[in-house]
Amino acid sequence: MELFSLSSILLLLVLSFTSPILSISDQPLLISSVVPDEEESCPYTVIVTTSCFSPDLSRDQITFALGDADGNKVVAPRLDEPLTGGGGFEKCSSDTFQVKGQCLDTICSLYIYRSGLDGWIPETVEIYEEGSKSVKFDFNKNVPDNTWYGHNYCNNTGLPPPSPGFPPFSPTDPPPHPPHFPPPKPSIPPPPPPPHAPPSAASGLGGGESLVVASAAILIALAAVVV
């Protein structure tokens, strides 16, 4: 009987120590299941249609910033490898890009950053997000160079448009040098000044007659003195 009671006491002691250990070891599993949510990444499909008023082929560097009403954003820097389309943002054509970033609520803002000399003109940008309807932004106008430009349809008037911790990116092509204009050379030299005209016969005759008159006047004066 004493052996049975002693074994029972030992069994109870073992169970009392092992149960808390098992419950503590289960807790980190619950914590670790929350951590991946902070690093969750979602894919976005972006279809860019270039306006027919855009240059035939653009080498501009294009960056997109997608945003939701909570101020979260996904930046897609320097889109240059489309899933479909020829790339290069050719006019009257569409290019499809795959973008990954943090999971956003309904996308309601899109800003474009353009850097380059070609002057790319977007017509529309349509964004597809898994589990949400696509959203389309109309442009069809010039995008200013080296500045964020776009649309904000979010109900968050207190939030400023994205700015900042985003690039600016410096253009890869340096601006052209100002043209050099030398002073124009005359194609036809100016004519030489006209030569002096020789005296006419009439002007010579008039001078001889005046000399004869003067001589006659002198002779008359001398004759008067002699008389």
CSV table of C-alpha atoms in Angstrom, one decimal, residues 104-204:
chain,number,residue,atom,x,y,z
A,104,LEU,CA,-3.4,47.8,-50.2
A,105,ASP,CA,-7.1,48.4,-49.7
A,106,THR,CA,-9.0,49.7,-52.7
A,107,ILE,CA,-6.5,51.6,-54.8
A,108,CYS,CA,-7.7,55.2,-55.2
A,109,SER,CA,-4.6,57.2,-56.1
A,110,LEU,CA,-2.0,56.9,-58.8
A,111,TYR,CA,1.0,59.2,-59.3
A,112,ILE,CA,3.5,59.1,-62.1
A,113,TYR,CA,7.1,60.3,-62.0
A,114,ARG,CA,8.6,60.9,-65.5
A,115,SER,CA,12.3,61.6,-66.0
A,116,GLY,CA,13.6,62.1,-69.5
A,117,LEU,CA,13.7,64.2,-72.7
A,118,ASP,CA,11.2,62.4,-74.9
A,119,GLY,CA,8.0,63.7,-73.3
A,120,TRP,CA,6.0,60.5,-72.9
A,121,ILE,CA,2.2,61.0,-72.8
A,122,PRO,CA,0.1,58.3,-71.1
A,123,GLU,CA,-3.5,57.8,-72.1
A,124,THR,CA,-4.8,55.5,-69.4
A,125,VAL,CA,-3.4,53.4,-66.5
A,126,GLU,CA,-5.5,50.4,-65.4
A,127,ILE,CA,-4.7,48.5,-62.2
A,128,TYR,CA,-5.9,45.0,-61.3
A,129,GLU,CA,-5.7,43.8,-57.7
A,130,GLU,CA,-6.6,40.3,-56.6
A,131,GLY,CA,-10.0,40.2,-54.9
A,132,SER,CA,-10.9,43.8,-56.0
A,133,LYS,CA,-12.3,45.4,-59.1
A,134,SER,CA,-9.9,47.1,-61.5
A,135,VAL,CA,-9.4,50.8,-61.2
A,136,LYS,CA,-8.7,53.0,-64.2
A,137,PHE,CA,-7.0,56.4,-64.3
A,138,ASP,CA,-7.3,58.7,-67.3
A,139,PHE,CA,-4.5,61.0,-68.4
A,140,ASN,CA,-4.1,61.7,-72.1
A,141,LYS,CA,-2.0,64.8,-71.4
A,142,ASN,CA,1.6,65.6,-70.8
A,143,VAL,CA,3.2,64.5,-67.5
A,144,PRO,CA,5.6,67.2,-66.1
A,145,ASP,CA,9.2,66.2,-66.0
A,146,ASN,CA,10.9,65.4,-62.7
A,147,THR,CA,7.8,65.8,-60.5
A,148,TRP,CA,5.0,63.6,-59.1
A,149,TYR,CA,1.8,64.1,-61.1
A,150,GLY,CA,-1.4,62.1,-61.0
A,151,HIS,CA,-4.9,61.6,-59.5
A,152,ASN,CA,-6.1,61.2,-56.0
A,153,TYR,CA,-9.7,59.9,-55.7
A,154,CYS,CA,-9.3,58.8,-52.1
A,155,ASN,CA,-11.6,60.3,-49.4
A,156,ASN,CA,-8.5,61.5,-47.4
A,157,THR,CA,-8.2,65.2,-48.1
A,158,GLY,CA,-6.0,65.5,-45.0
A,159,LEU,CA,-3.3,63.3,-46.6
A,160,PRO,CA,-0.8,65.1,-48.9
A,161,PRO,CA,0.0,63.5,-52.2
A,162,PRO,CA,3.1,61.3,-52.2
A,163,SER,CA,6.3,63.2,-52.3
A,164,PRO,CA,9.3,62.5,-51.1
A,165,GLY,CA,10.9,59.4,-49.8
A,166,PHE,CA,10.2,58.5,-53.4
A,167,PRO,CA,13.1,59.3,-55.8
A,168,PRO,CA,13.7,61.8,-57.9
A,169,PHE,CA,15.6,60.0,-60.5
A,170,SER,CA,18.1,61.9,-62.5
A,171,PRO,CA,17.7,61.5,-66.3
A,172,THR,CA,20.2,59.1,-67.9
A,173,ASP,CA,20.5,61.4,-71.0
A,174,PRO,CA,22.1,64.8,-70.2
A,175,PRO,CA,20.2,67.8,-71.6
A,176,PRO,CA,21.4,69.0,-74.9
A,177,HIS,CA,23.9,71.8,-75.1
A,178,PRO,CA,22.5,75.2,-76.2
A,179,PRO,CA,23.0,75.8,-79.9
A,180,HIS,CA,25.9,78.0,-81.0
A,181,PHE,CA,24.9,80.7,-83.4
A,182,PRO,CA,27.9,82.4,-85.2
A,183,PRO,CA,27.4,85.9,-86.6
A,184,PRO,CA,25.9,85.5,-90.0
A,185,LYS,CA,28.3,86.2,-93.0
A,186,PRO,CA,26.8,88.2,-95.8
A,187,SER,CA,26.2,86.0,-98.8
A,188,ILE,CA,26.6,88.9,-101.3
A,189,PRO,CA,29.4,91.5,-100.6
A,190,PRO,CA,28.2,95.1,-100.6
A,191,PRO,CA,28.8,97.0,-103.9
A,192,PRO,CA,31.9,99.3,-104.0
A,193,PRO,CA,31.2,103.0,-103.6
A,194,PRO,CA,30.5,104.8,-107.0
A,195,PRO,CA,33.5,106.6,-108.6
A,196,HIS,CA,33.6,110.4,-108.9
A,197,ALA,CA,32.0,111.6,-112.1
A,198,PRO,CA,34.3,113.5,-114.6
A,199,PRO,CA,33.4,117.2,-115.2
A,200,SER,CA,30.9,117.6,-118.0
A,201,ALA,CA,31.7,119.6,-121.2
A,202,ALA,CA,29.1,122.2,-120.2
A,203,SER,CA,30.8,122.8,-116.9
A,204,GLY,CA,34.2,123.2,-118.7
